[in-house]
Structures are given as C-alpha cells and as structure tokens.
Amino acid sequence: MIRISALNDSSSSEDEEACNKPTQTKEAKESEAFAAYNKALSYQQSGNWEYAEKLLRNLFENPFVKEATTLVESDDEAPSSSSPLHPGLQLLYLVHKNLASILLQRKDL
C-alpha cells in the first residue's frame, strides 16, 4: 500500500502501526471459508464424519460466515430482486445442510 505524507510530518507511531497492520480482503475471507468447507466435504465423503462435523462447526466461527449469519438474524429488510445476495448465505445454507446430513447418518438428529 502506498502512503503519501509530508517529509516534516511528525505522526505518532500508533498511526503507522494502524496502517501497517495486514488486513484480509473480503475475497480472501471468502476463499478461506470455502476452502475449509471443501476440506470438510472431503472428510465427509471419505467417511470421517467426526472430523467433518468439527470442521463444519468451526465454520460458524469464520468471519465470512458470521457476516452472513448476522444478515439472516437481522432480517430488517427483505432483499430486493435487483440486489445481489451475500455469497456467505449460500455457504451458510450448505454448512447447515451437510451438518444435518452427518447427524442423520450418525442417527444423532
């Protein structure tokens, strides 16, 4: 990231630390969440249901999925047909669906 400042600027070190902190982009968060979901699917397909369940439950703590969860919980205004849906909503649905499938196979449902 390029930062322009005056040569005689005496900014505090706190400002510099705030600018130098690495932040994860929305696309990176989305990619990380879908990678974890795909990993859980591979464990589910191989029959390792306990580990797949653990990975799926951990996805609920993922910031990308949490953002989608808050959209569902707030439900203040219904999305219009012209506005795009949050991509995390599909992932949230798929996590619930596959978690239910695992619990059904283990007869824990």
PDB file of N, CA and C in Angstrom:
ATOM      1  N   MET A   1       0.836  -1.161   0.000  1.00  0.00           N
ATOM      2  CA  MET A   1       0.000   0.000   0.000  1.00  0.00           C
ATOM      3  C   MET A   1       0.889   1.235   0.000  1.00  0.00           C
ATOM      4  N   ILE A   2       0.578   2.195  -0.820  1.00  0.00           N
ATOM      5  CA  ILE A   2       1.341   3.431  -0.912  1.00  0.00           C
ATOM      6  C   ILE A   2       0.748   4.438   0.057  1.00  0.00           C
ATOM      7  N   ARG A   3       1.634   5.076   0.792  1.00  0.00           N
ATOM      8  CA  ARG A   3       1.188   6.082   1.749  1.00  0.00           C
ATOM      9  C   ARG A   3       1.951   7.364   1.480  1.00  0.00           C
ATOM     10  N   ILE A   4       1.235   8.429   1.276  1.00  0.00           N
ATOM     11  CA  ILE A   4       1.850   9.718   0.994  1.00  0.00           C
ATOM     12  C   ILE A   4       1.756  10.573   2.246  1.00  0.00           C
ATOM     13  N   SER A   5       2.899  11.128   2.639  1.00  0.00           N
ATOM     14  CA  SER A   5       2.899  12.022   3.796  1.00  0.00           C
ATOM     15  C   SER A   5       3.984  13.069   3.611  1.00  0.00           C
ATOM     16  N   ALA A   6       3.848  14.142   4.330  1.00  0.00           N
ATOM     17  CA  ALA A   6       4.840  15.214   4.254  1.00  0.00           C
ATOM     18  C   ALA A   6       6.128  14.764   4.919  1.00  0.00           C
ATOM     19  N   LEU A   7       7.249  15.290   4.428  1.00  0.00           N
ATOM     20  CA  LEU A   7       8.541  14.916   4.998  1.00  0.00           C
ATOM     21  C   LEU A   7       8.690  15.399   6.430  1.00  0.00           C
ATOM     22  N   ASN A   8       8.116  16.535   6.744  1.00  0.00           N
ATOM     23  CA  ASN A   8       8.238  17.071   8.089  1.00  0.00           C
ATOM     24  C   ASN A   8       7.059  16.669   8.976  1.00  0.00           C
ATOM     25  N   ASP A   9       6.291  15.709   8.553  1.00  0.00           N
ATOM     26  CA  ASP A   9       5.141  15.240   9.325  1.00  0.00           C
ATOM     27  C   ASP A   9       5.639  14.417  10.502  1.00  0.00           C
ATOM     28  N   SER A  10       5.189  14.758  11.674  1.00  0.00           N
ATOM     29  CA  SER A  10       5.593  14.006  12.863  1.00  0.00           C
ATOM     30  C   SER A  10       4.387  13.232  13.380  1.00  0.00           C
ATOM     31  N   SER A  11       3.983  12.229  12.629  1.00  0.00           N
ATOM     32  CA  SER A  11       2.829  11.431  13.038  1.00  0.00           C
ATOM     33  C   SER A  11       3.248  10.463  14.129  1.00  0.00           C
ATOM     34  N   SER A  12       2.299  10.071  14.910  1.00  0.00           N
ATOM     35  CA  SER A  12       2.595   9.161  16.010  1.00  0.00           C
ATOM     36  C   SER A  12       2.823   7.751  15.487  1.00  0.00           C
ATOM     37  N   SER A  13       3.490   6.962  16.286  1.00  0.00           N
ATOM     38  CA  SER A  13       3.775   5.583  15.879  1.00  0.00           C
ATOM     39  C   SER A  13       2.499   4.747  15.854  1.00  0.00           C
ATOM     40  N   GLU A  14       1.480   5.164  16.599  1.00  0.00           N
ATOM     41  CA  GLU A  14       0.211   4.437  16.587  1.00  0.00           C
ATOM     42  C   GLU A  14      -0.434   4.499  15.213  1.00  0.00           C
ATOM     43  N   ASP A  15      -0.347   5.664  14.558  1.00  0.00           N
ATOM     44  CA  ASP A  15      -0.903   5.804  13.216  1.00  0.00           C
ATOM     45  C   ASP A  15      -0.186   4.887  12.236  1.00  0.00           C
ATOM     46  N   GLU A  16       1.130   4.811  12.365  1.00  0.00           N
ATOM     47  CA  GLU A  16       1.906   3.962  11.471  1.00  0.00           C
ATOM     48  C   GLU A  16       1.574   2.491  11.689  1.00  0.00           C
ATOM     49  N   GLU A  17       1.391   2.102  12.955  1.00  0.00           N
ATOM     50  CA  GLU A  17       1.053   0.712  13.254  1.00  0.00           C
ATOM     51  C   GLU A  17      -0.306   0.356  12.678  1.00  0.00           C
ATOM     52  N   ALA A  18      -1.247   1.284  12.736  1.00  0.00           N
ATOM     53  CA  ALA A  18      -2.583   1.025  12.201  1.00  0.00           C
ATOM     54  C   ALA A  18      -2.536   0.839  10.693  1.00  0.00           C
ATOM     55  N   CYS A  19      -1.685   1.596  10.025  1.00  0.00           N
ATOM     56  CA  CYS A  19      -1.578   1.482   8.567  1.00  0.00           C
ATOM     57  C   CYS A  19      -0.810   0.245   8.138  1.00  0.00           C
ATOM     58  N   ASN A  20       0.106  -0.218   8.973  1.00  0.00           N
ATOM     59  CA  ASN A  20       0.954  -1.347   8.607  1.00  0.00           C
ATOM     60  C   ASN A  20       0.357  -2.702   8.971  1.00  0.00           C
ATOM     61  N   LYS A  21      -0.748  -2.725   9.693  1.00  0.00           N
ATOM     62  CA  LYS A  21      -1.369  -3.998  10.050  1.00  0.00           C
ATOM     63  C   LYS A  21      -1.936  -4.655   8.801  1.00  0.00           C
ATOM     64  N   PRO A  22      -1.591  -5.907   8.586  1.00  0.00           N
ATOM     65  CA  PRO A  22      -2.159  -6.582   7.410  1.00  0.00           C
ATOM     66  C   PRO A  22      -3.644  -6.860   7.635  1.00  0.00           C
ATOM     67  N   THR A  23      -4.432  -6.560   6.640  1.00  0.00           N
ATOM     68  CA  THR A  23      -5.859  -6.836   6.712  1.00  0.00           C
ATOM     69  C   THR A  23      -6.221  -7.816   5.612  1.00  0.00           C
ATOM     70  N   GLN A  24      -7.177  -8.636   5.911  1.00  0.00           N
ATOM     71  CA  GLN A  24      -7.606  -9.645   4.956  1.00  0.00           C
ATOM     72  C   GLN A  24      -8.767  -9.083   4.138  1.00  0.00           C
ATOM     73  N   THR A  25      -8.676  -9.208   2.837  1.00  0.00           N
ATOM     74  CA  THR A  25      -9.737  -8.703   1.975  1.00  0.00           C
ATOM     75  C   THR A  25     -10.964  -9.597   2.078  1.00  0.00           C
ATOM     76  N   LYS A  26     -12.073  -9.076   1.615  1.00  0.00           N
ATOM     77  CA  LYS A  26     -13.321  -9.835   1.632  1.00  0.00           C
ATOM     78  C   LYS A  26     -13.196 -11.094   0.778  1.00  0.00           C
ATOM     79  N   GLU A  27     -12.498 -10.968  -0.345  1.00  0.00           N
ATOM     80  CA  GLU A  27     -12.309 -12.125  -1.228  1.00  0.00           C
ATOM     81  C   GLU A  27     -11.452 -13.190  -0.563  1.00  0.00           C
ATOM     82  N   ALA A  28     -10.449 -12.761   0.202  1.00  0.00           N
ATOM     83  CA  ALA A  28      -9.591 -13.719   0.903  1.00  0.00           C
ATOM     84  C   ALA A  28     -10.372 -14.448   1.988  1.00  0.00           C
ATOM     85  N   LYS A  29     -11.230 -13.723   2.703  1.00  0.00           N
ATOM     86  CA  LYS A  29     -12.073 -14.355   3.723  1.00  0.00           C
ATOM     87  C   LYS A  29     -13.014 -15.369   3.085  1.00  0.00           C
ATOM     88  N   GLU A  30     -13.587 -14.992   1.951  1.00  0.00           N
ATOM     89  CA  GLU A  30     -14.491 -15.894   1.234  1.00  0.00           C
ATOM     90  C   GLU A  30     -13.745 -17.143   0.772  1.00  0.00           C
ATOM     91  N   SER A  31     -12.578 -16.966   0.225  1.00  0.00           N
ATOM     92  CA  SER A  31     -11.780 -18.090  -0.259  1.00  0.00           C
ATOM     93  C   SER A  31     -11.394 -19.021   0.883  1.00  0.00           C
ATOM     94  N   GLU A  32     -11.027 -18.450   2.018  1.00  0.00           N
ATOM     95  CA  GLU A  32     -10.661 -19.246   3.185  1.00  0.00           C
ATOM     96  C   GLU A  32     -11.849 -20.063   3.682  1.00  0.00           C
ATOM     97  N   ALA A  33     -13.014 -19.448   3.723  1.00  0.00           N
ATOM     98  CA  ALA A  33     -14.211 -20.141   4.196  1.00  0.00           C
ATOM     99  C   ALA A  33     -14.597 -21.279   3.259  1.00  0.00           C
ATOM    100  N   PHE A  34     -14.570 -21.035   1.955  1.00  0.00           N
ATOM    101  CA  PHE A  34     -14.930 -22.086   1.007  1.00  0.00           C
ATOM    102  C   PHE A  34     -13.886 -23.201   0.984  1.00  0.00           C
ATOM    103  N   ALA A  35     -12.617 -22.876   1.224  1.00  0.00           N
ATOM    104  CA  ALA A  35     -11.576 -23.908   1.298  1.00  0.00           C
ATOM    105  C   ALA A  35     -11.811 -24.812   2.506  1.00  0.00           C
ATOM    106  N   ALA A  36     -12.171 -24.222   3.637  1.00  0.00           N
ATOM    107  CA  ALA A  36     -12.470 -25.016   4.830  1.00  0.00           C
ATOM    108  C   ALA A  36     -13.704 -25.887   4.601  1.00  0.00           C
ATOM    109  N   TYR A  37     -14.696 -25.343   3.911  1.00  0.00           N
ATOM    110  CA  TYR A  37     -15.901 -26.114   3.600  1.00  0.00           C
ATOM    111  C   TYR A  37     -15.571 -27.297   2.690  1.00  0.00           C
ATOM    112  N   ASN A  38     -14.755 -27.062   1.666  1.00  0.00           N
ATOM    113  CA  ASN A  38     -14.375 -28.148   0.756  1.00  0.00           C
ATOM    114  C   ASN A  38     -13.561 -29.221   1.470  1.00  0.00           C
ATOM    115  N   LYS A  39     -12.739 -28.808   2.423  1.00  0.00           N
ATOM    116  CA  LYS A  39     -11.970 -29.773   3.214  1.00  0.00           C
ATOM    117  C   LYS A  39     -12.920 -30.633   4.051  1.00  0.00           C
ATOM    118  N   ALA A  40     -13.921 -30.002   4.640  1.00  0.00           N
ATOM    119  CA  ALA A  40     -14.909 -30.749   5.424  1.00  0.00           C
ATOM    120  C   ALA A  40     -15.677 -31.723   4.537  1.00  0.00           C
ATOM    121  N   LEU A  41     -16.000 -31.302   3.315  1.00  0.00           N
ATOM    122  CA  LEU A  41     -16.696 -32.195   2.383  1.00  0.00           C
ATOM    123  C   LEU A  41     -15.852 -33.413   2.035  1.00  0.00           C
ATOM    124  N   SER A  42     -14.558 -33.202   1.856  1.00  0.00           N
ATOM    125  CA  SER A  42     -13.695 -34.339   1.513  1.00  0.00           C
ATOM    126  C   SER A  42     -13.628 -35.336   2.664  1.00  0.00           C
ATOM    127  N   TYR A  43     -13.602 -34.849   3.901  1.00  0.00           N
ATOM    128  CA  TYR A  43     -13.624 -35.760   5.050  1.00  0.00           C
ATOM    129  C   TYR A  43     -14.971 -36.465   5.156  1.00  0.00           C
ATOM    130  N   GLN A  44     -16.035 -35.755   4.854  1.00  0.00           N
ATOM    131  CA  GLN A  44     -17.365 -36.361   4.901  1.00  0.00           C
ATOM    132  C   GLN A  44     -17.484 -37.465   3.855  1.00  0.00           C
ATOM    133  N   GLN A  45     -16.963 -37.235   2.662  1.00  0.00           N
ATOM    134  CA  GLN A  45     -17.032 -38.232   1.596  1.00  0.00           C
ATOM    135  C   GLN A  45     -16.184 -39.453   1.909  1.00  0.00           C
ATOM    136  N   SER A  46     -15.081 -39.245   2.636  1.00  0.00           N
ATOM    137  CA  SER A  46     -14.224 -40.382   2.976  1.00  0.00           C
ATOM    138  C   SER A  46     -14.736 -41.142   4.197  1.00  0.00           C
ATOM    139  N   GLY A  47     -15.806 -40.660   4.822  1.00  0.00           N
ATOM    140  CA  GLY A  47     -16.410 -41.363   5.948  1.00  0.00           C
ATOM    141  C   GLY A  47     -15.916 -40.910   7.304  1.00  0.00           C
ATOM    142  N   ASN A  48     -15.059 -39.922   7.354  1.00  0.00           N
ATOM    143  CA  ASN A  48     -14.564 -39.396   8.625  1.00  0.00           C
ATOM    144  C   ASN A  48     -15.537 -38.314   9.105  1.00  0.00           C
ATOM    145  N   TRP A  49     -16.684 -38.755   9.585  1.00  0.00           N
ATOM    146  CA  TRP A  49     -17.776 -37.842   9.916  1.00  0.00           C
ATOM    147  C   TRP A  49     -17.467 -36.967  11.126  1.00  0.00           C
ATOM    148  N   GLU A  50     -16.738 -37.510  12.096  1.00  0.00           N
ATOM    149  CA  GLU A  50     -16.451 -36.729  13.296  1.00  0.00           C
ATOM    150  C   GLU A  50     -15.608 -35.500  12.959  1.00  0.00           C
ATOM    151  N   TYR A  51     -14.569 -35.711  12.152  1.00  0.00           N
ATOM    152  CA  TYR A  51     -13.706 -34.584  11.794  1.00  0.00           C
ATOM    153  C   TYR A  51     -14.435 -33.617  10.857  1.00  0.00           C
ATOM    154  N   ALA A  52     -15.243 -34.152   9.959  1.00  0.00           N
ATOM    155  CA  ALA A  52     -16.023 -33.295   9.060  1.00  0.00           C
ATOM    156  C   ALA A  52     -16.994 -32.435   9.869  1.00  0.00           C
ATOM    157  N   GLU A  53     -17.617 -33.037  10.871  1.00  0.00           N
ATOM    158  CA  GLU A  53     -18.536 -32.277  11.724  1.00  0.00           C
ATOM    159  C   GLU A  53     -17.792 -31.171  12.464  1.00  0.00           C
ATOM    160  N   LYS A  54     -16.607 -31.485  12.960  1.00  0.00           N
ATOM    161  CA  LYS A  54     -15.807 -30.487  13.676  1.00  0.00           C
ATOM    162  C   LYS A  54     -15.461 -29.313  12.752  1.00  0.00           C
ATOM    163  N   LEU A  55     -15.046 -29.622  11.526  1.00  0.00           N
ATOM    164  CA  LEU A  55     -14.706 -28.561  10.572  1.00  0.00           C
ATOM    165  C   LEU A  55     -15.929 -27.717  10.212  1.00  0.00           C
ATOM    166  N   LEU A  56     -17.066 -28.373  10.027  1.00  0.00           N
ATOM    167  CA  LEU A  56     -18.285 -27.631   9.689  1.00  0.00           C
ATOM    168  C   LEU A  56     -18.723 -26.736  10.842  1.00  0.00           C
ATOM    169  N   ARG A  57     -18.626 -27.245  12.059  1.00  0.00           N
ATOM    170  CA  ARG A  57     -18.991 -26.422  13.220  1.00  0.00           C
ATOM    171  C   ARG A  57     -18.029 -25.245  13.393  1.00  0.00           C
ATOM    172  N   ASN A  58     -16.753 -25.465  13.066  1.00  0.00           N
ATOM    173  CA  ASN A  58     -15.778 -24.371  13.146  1.00  0.00           C
ATOM    174  C   ASN A  58     -16.078 -23.273  12.131  1.00  0.00           C
ATOM    175  N   LEU A  59     -16.723 -23.625  11.046  1.00  0.00           N
ATOM    176  CA  LEU A  59     -17.062 -22.626  10.030  1.00  0.00           C
ATOM    177  C   LEU A  59     -18.035 -21.574  10.563  1.00  0.00           C
ATOM    178  N   PHE A  60     -18.818 -21.934  11.577  1.00  0.00           N
ATOM    179  CA  PHE A  60     -19.739 -20.953  12.160  1.00  0.00           C
ATOM    180  C   PHE A  60     -18.974 -19.808  12.830  1.00  0.00           C
ATOM    181  N   GLU A  61     -17.699 -20.040  13.178  1.00  0.00           N
ATOM    182  CA  GLU A  61     -16.870 -19.010  13.799  1.00  0.00           C
ATOM    183  C   GLU A  61     -16.081 -18.200  12.769  1.00  0.00           C
ATOM    184  N   ASN A  62     -16.148 -18.589  11.515  1.00  0.00           N
ATOM    185  CA  ASN A  62     -15.441 -17.885  10.449  1.00  0.00           C
ATOM    186  C   ASN A  62     -16.077 -16.507  10.245  1.00  0.00           C
ATOM    187  N   PRO A  63     -15.263 -15.446  10.137  1.00  0.00           N
ATOM    188  CA  PRO A  63     -15.825 -14.087   9.985  1.00  0.00           C
ATOM    189  C   PRO A  63     -16.744 -13.929   8.778  1.00  0.00           C
ATOM    190  N   PHE A  64     -16.430 -14.616   7.697  1.00  0.00           N
ATOM    191  CA  PHE A  64     -17.250 -14.527   6.486  1.00  0.00           C
ATOM    192  C   PHE A  64     -18.634 -15.126   6.731  1.00  0.00           C
ATOM    193  N   VAL A  65     -18.680 -16.257   7.413  1.00  0.00           N
ATOM    194  CA  VAL A  65     -19.952 -16.921   7.711  1.00  0.00           C
ATOM    195  C   VAL A  65     -20.700 -16.150   8.797  1.00  0.00           C
ATOM    196  N   LYS A  66     -19.962 -15.596   9.750  1.00  0.00           N
ATOM    197  CA  LYS A  66     -20.605 -14.783  10.792  1.00  0.00           C
ATOM    198  C   LYS A  66     -21.319 -13.577  10.187  1.00  0.00           C
ATOM    199  N   GLU A  67     -20.701 -12.992   9.176  1.00  0.00           N
ATOM    200  CA  GLU A  67     -21.311 -11.843   8.497  1.00  0.00           C
ATOM    201  C   GLU A  67     -22.632 -12.246   7.846  1.00  0.00           C
ATOM    202  N   ALA A  68     -22.656 -13.417   7.232  1.00  0.00           N
ATOM    203  CA  ALA A  68     -23.892 -13.910   6.615  1.00  0.00           C
ATOM    204  C   ALA A  68     -24.930 -14.231   7.687  1.00  0.00           C
ATOM    205  N   THR A  69     -24.480 -14.758   8.816  1.00  0.00           N
ATOM    206  CA  THR A  69     -25.396 -15.083   9.909  1.00  0.00           C
ATOM    207  C   THR A  69     -26.066 -13.829  10.447  1.00  0.00           C
ATOM    208  N   THR A  70     -25.312 -12.754  10.564  1.00  0.00           N
ATOM    209  CA  THR A  70     -25.919 -11.509  11.047  1.00  0.00           C
ATOM    210  C   THR A  70     -26.948 -10.976  10.059  1.00  0.00           C
ATOM    211  N   LEU A  71     -26.724 -11.206   8.773  1.00  0.00           N
ATOM    212  CA  LEU A  71     -27.724 -10.799   7.773  1.00  0.00           C
ATOM    213  C   LEU A  71     -29.025 -11.574   7.958  1.00  0.00           C
ATOM    214  N   VAL A  72     -28.905 -12.853   8.259  1.00  0.00           N
ATOM    215  CA  VAL A  72     -30.092 -13.688   8.451  1.00  0.00           C
ATOM    216  C   VAL A  72     -30.803 -13.299   9.737  1.00  0.00           C
ATOM    217  N   GLU A  73     -30.022 -13.085  10.801  1.00  0.00           N
ATOM    218  CA  GLU A  73     -30.616 -12.773  12.096  1.00  0.00           C
ATOM    219  C   GLU A  73     -31.246 -11.390  12.131  1.00  0.00           C
ATOM    220  N   SER A  74     -30.650 -10.426  11.425  1.00  0.00           N
ATOM    221  CA  SER A  74     -31.196  -9.070  11.464  1.00  0.00           C
ATOM    222  C   SER A  74     -32.534  -9.011  10.746  1.00  0.00           C
ATOM    223  N   ASP A  75     -32.595  -9.535   9.541  1.00  0.00           N
ATOM    224  CA  ASP A  75     -33.838  -9.645   8.770  1.00  0.00           C
ATOM    225  C   ASP A  75     -34.655  -8.354   8.810  1.00  0.00           C
ATOM    226  N   ASP A  76     -33.974  -7.193   8.849  1.00  0.00           N
ATOM    227  CA  ASP A  76     -34.671  -5.905   8.905  1.00  0.00           C
ATOM    228  C   ASP A  76     -35.442  -5.616   7.627  1.00  0.00           C
ATOM    229  N   GLU A  77     -34.788  -5.820   6.521  1.00  0.00           N
ATOM    230  CA  GLU A  77     -35.469  -5.567   5.259  1.00  0.00           C
ATOM    231  C   GLU A  77     -35.185  -6.719   4.314  1.00  0.00           C
ATOM    232  N   ALA A  78     -36.191  -7.132   3.623  1.00  0.00           N
ATOM    233  CA  ALA A  78     -36.028  -8.229   2.671  1.00  0.00           C
ATOM    234  C   ALA A  78     -35.225  -7.743   1.478  1.00  0.00           C
ATOM    235  N   PRO A  79     -34.294  -8.578   0.985  1.00  0.00           N
ATOM    236  CA  PRO A  79     -33.516  -8.146  -0.175  1.00  0.00           C
ATOM    237  C   PRO A  79     -34.393  -8.036  -1.413  1.00  0.00           C
ATOM    238  N   SER A  80     -34.158  -6.997  -2.174  1.00  0.00           N
ATOM    239  CA  SER A  80     -34.925  -6.842  -3.404  1.00  0.00           C
ATOM    240  C   SER A  80     -34.363  -7.770  -4.464  1.00  0.00           C
ATOM    241  N   SER A  81     -35.138  -7.994  -5.488  1.00  0.00           N
ATOM    242  CA  SER A  81     -34.702  -8.917  -6.537  1.00  0.00           C
ATOM    243  C   SER A  81     -33.521  -8.364  -7.326  1.00  0.00           C
ATOM    244  N   SER A  82     -33.310  -7.055  -7.264  1.00  0.00           N
ATOM    245  CA  SER A  82     -32.205  -6.463  -8.018  1.00  0.00           C
ATOM    246  C   SER A  82     -30.898  -6.447  -7.228  1.00  0.00           C
ATOM    247  N   SER A  83     -30.972  -6.563  -5.898  1.00  0.00           N
ATOM    248  CA  SER A  83     -29.741  -6.524  -5.106  1.00  0.00           C
ATOM    249  C   SER A  83     -29.133  -7.921  -5.018  1.00  0.00           C
ATOM    250  N   PRO A  84     -27.810  -8.011  -5.143  1.00  0.00           N
ATOM    251  CA  PRO A  84     -27.164  -9.321  -5.078  1.00  0.00           C
ATOM    252  C   PRO A  84     -27.149  -9.855  -3.650  1.00  0.00           C
ATOM    253  N   LEU A  85     -27.249 -11.152  -3.522  1.00  0.00           N
ATOM    254  CA  LEU A  85     -27.202 -11.778  -2.211  1.00  0.00           C
ATOM    255  C   LEU A  85     -25.761 -11.911  -1.751  1.00  0.00           C
ATOM    256  N   HIS A  86     -25.573 -11.907  -0.458  1.00  0.00           N
ATOM    257  CA  HIS A  86     -24.244 -12.104   0.121  1.00  0.00           C
ATOM    258  C   HIS A  86     -23.806 -13.535  -0.188  1.00  0.00           C
ATOM    259  N   PRO A  87     -22.594 -13.742  -0.704  1.00  0.00           N
ATOM    260  CA  PRO A  87     -22.159 -15.101  -1.060  1.00  0.00           C
ATOM    261  C   PRO A  87     -22.037 -16.023   0.146  1.00  0.00           C
ATOM    262  N   GLY A  88     -21.937 -15.457   1.328  1.00  0.00           N
ATOM    263  CA  GLY A  88     -21.859 -16.274   2.527  1.00  0.00           C
ATOM    264  C   GLY A  88     -23.170 -16.955   2.870  1.00  0.00           C
ATOM    265  N   LEU A  89     -24.281 -16.434   2.341  1.00  0.00           N
ATOM    266  CA  LEU A  89     -25.581 -17.048   2.617  1.00  0.00           C
ATOM    267  C   LEU A  89     -25.660 -18.453   2.033  1.00  0.00           C
ATOM    268  N   GLN A  90     -25.119 -18.628   0.841  1.00  0.00           N
ATOM    269  CA  GLN A  90     -25.105 -19.954   0.227  1.00  0.00           C
ATOM    270  C   GLN A  90     -24.232 -20.896   1.050  1.00  0.00           C
ATOM    271  N   LEU A  91     -23.085 -20.418   1.484  1.00  0.00           N
ATOM    272  CA  LEU A  91     -22.194 -21.252   2.286  1.00  0.00           C
ATOM    273  C   LEU A  91     -22.844 -21.602   3.618  1.00  0.00           C
ATOM    274  N   LEU A  92     -23.517 -20.651   4.232  1.00  0.00           N
ATOM    275  CA  LEU A  92     -24.204 -20.902   5.499  1.00  0.00           C
ATOM    276  C   LEU A  92     -25.256 -21.993   5.332  1.00  0.00           C
ATOM    277  N   TYR A  93     -26.019 -21.926   4.248  1.00  0.00           N
ATOM    278  CA  TYR A  93     -27.016 -22.955   3.955  1.00  0.00           C
ATOM    279  C   TYR A  93     -26.345 -24.316   3.769  1.00  0.00           C
ATOM    280  N   LEU A  94     -25.264 -24.355   2.997  1.00  0.00           N
ATOM    281  CA  LEU A  94     -24.585 -25.621   2.720  1.00  0.00           C
ATOM    282  C   LEU A  94     -23.972 -26.228   3.981  1.00  0.00           C
ATOM    283  N   VAL A  95     -23.451 -25.395   4.865  1.00  0.00           N
ATOM    284  CA  VAL A  95     -22.892 -25.896   6.121  1.00  0.00           C
ATOM    285  C   VAL A  95     -23.991 -26.540   6.956  1.00  0.00           C
ATOM    286  N   HIS A  96     -25.142 -25.857   7.073  1.00  0.00           N
ATOM    287  CA  HIS A  96     -26.261 -26.433   7.824  1.00  0.00           C
ATOM    288  C   HIS A  96     -26.733 -27.744   7.190  1.00  0.00           C
ATOM    289  N   LYS A  97     -26.832 -27.761   5.879  1.00  0.00           N
ATOM    290  CA  LYS A  97     -27.318 -28.939   5.160  1.00  0.00           C
ATOM    291  C   LYS A  97     -26.393 -30.136   5.371  1.00  0.00           C
ATOM    292  N   ASN A  98     -25.096 -29.929   5.231  1.00  0.00           N
ATOM    293  CA  ASN A  98     -24.152 -31.029   5.379  1.00  0.00           C
ATOM    294  C   ASN A  98     -23.990 -31.452   6.833  1.00  0.00           C
ATOM    295  N   LEU A  99     -24.095 -30.527   7.752  1.00  0.00           N
ATOM    296  CA  LEU A  99     -24.051 -30.875   9.167  1.00  0.00           C
ATOM    297  C   LEU A  99     -25.261 -31.730   9.536  1.00  0.00           C
ATOM    298  N   ALA A 100     -26.421 -31.379   9.019  1.00  0.00           N
ATOM    299  CA  ALA A 100     -27.620 -32.187   9.255  1.00  0.00           C
ATOM    300  C   ALA A 100     -27.470 -33.567   8.634  1.00  0.00           C
ATOM    301  N   SER A 101     -26.854 -33.638   7.478  1.00  0.00           N
ATOM    302  CA  SER A 101     -26.628 -34.925   6.818  1.00  0.00           C
ATOM    303  C   SER A 101     -25.727 -35.820   7.660  1.00  0.00           C
ATOM    304  N   ILE A 102     -24.681 -35.253   8.230  1.00  0.00           N
ATOM    305  CA  ILE A 102     -23.773 -36.029   9.084  1.00  0.00           C
ATOM    306  C   ILE A 102     -24.506 -36.526  10.318  1.00  0.00           C
ATOM    307  N   LEU A 103     -25.270 -35.652  10.952  1.00  0.00           N
ATOM    308  CA  LEU A 103     -26.008 -36.045  12.152  1.00  0.00           C
ATOM    309  C   LEU A 103     -27.047 -37.109  11.834  1.00  0.00           C
ATOM    310  N   LEU A 104     -27.653 -37.036  10.672  1.00  0.00           N
ATOM    311  CA  LEU A 104     -28.628 -38.037  10.257  1.00  0.00           C
ATOM    312  C   LEU A 104     -27.955 -39.385  10.027  1.00  0.00           C
ATOM    313  N   GLN A 105     -26.788 -39.379   9.401  1.00  0.00           N
ATOM    314  CA  GLN A 105     -26.059 -40.623   9.164  1.00  0.00           C
ATOM    315  C   GLN A 105     -25.618 -41.264  10.474  1.00  0.00           C
ATOM    316  N   ARG A 106     -25.276 -40.438  11.454  1.00  0.00           N
ATOM    317  CA  ARG A 106     -24.868 -40.963  12.765  1.00  0.00           C
ATOM    318  C   ARG A 106     -26.068 -41.200  13.677  1.00  0.00           C
ATOM    319  N   LYS A 107     -27.252 -40.868  13.189  1.00  0.00           N
ATOM    320  CA  LYS A 107     -28.510 -41.009  13.931  1.00  0.00           C
ATOM    321  C   LYS A 107     -28.504 -40.179  15.220  1.00  0.00           C
ATOM    322  N   ASP A 108     -27.889 -38.995  15.148  1.00  0.00           N
ATOM    323  CA  ASP A 108     -27.874 -38.059  16.271  1.00  0.00           C
ATOM    324  C   ASP A 108     -28.922 -36.971  16.121  1.00  0.00           C
ATOM    325  N   LEU A 109     -29.696 -37.036  15.072  1.00  0.00           N
ATOM    326  CA  LEU A 109     -30.652 -35.981  14.778  1.00  0.00           C
ATOM    327  C   LEU A 109     -31.967 -36.221  15.467  1.00  0.00           C
TER     328      LEU A 109
END
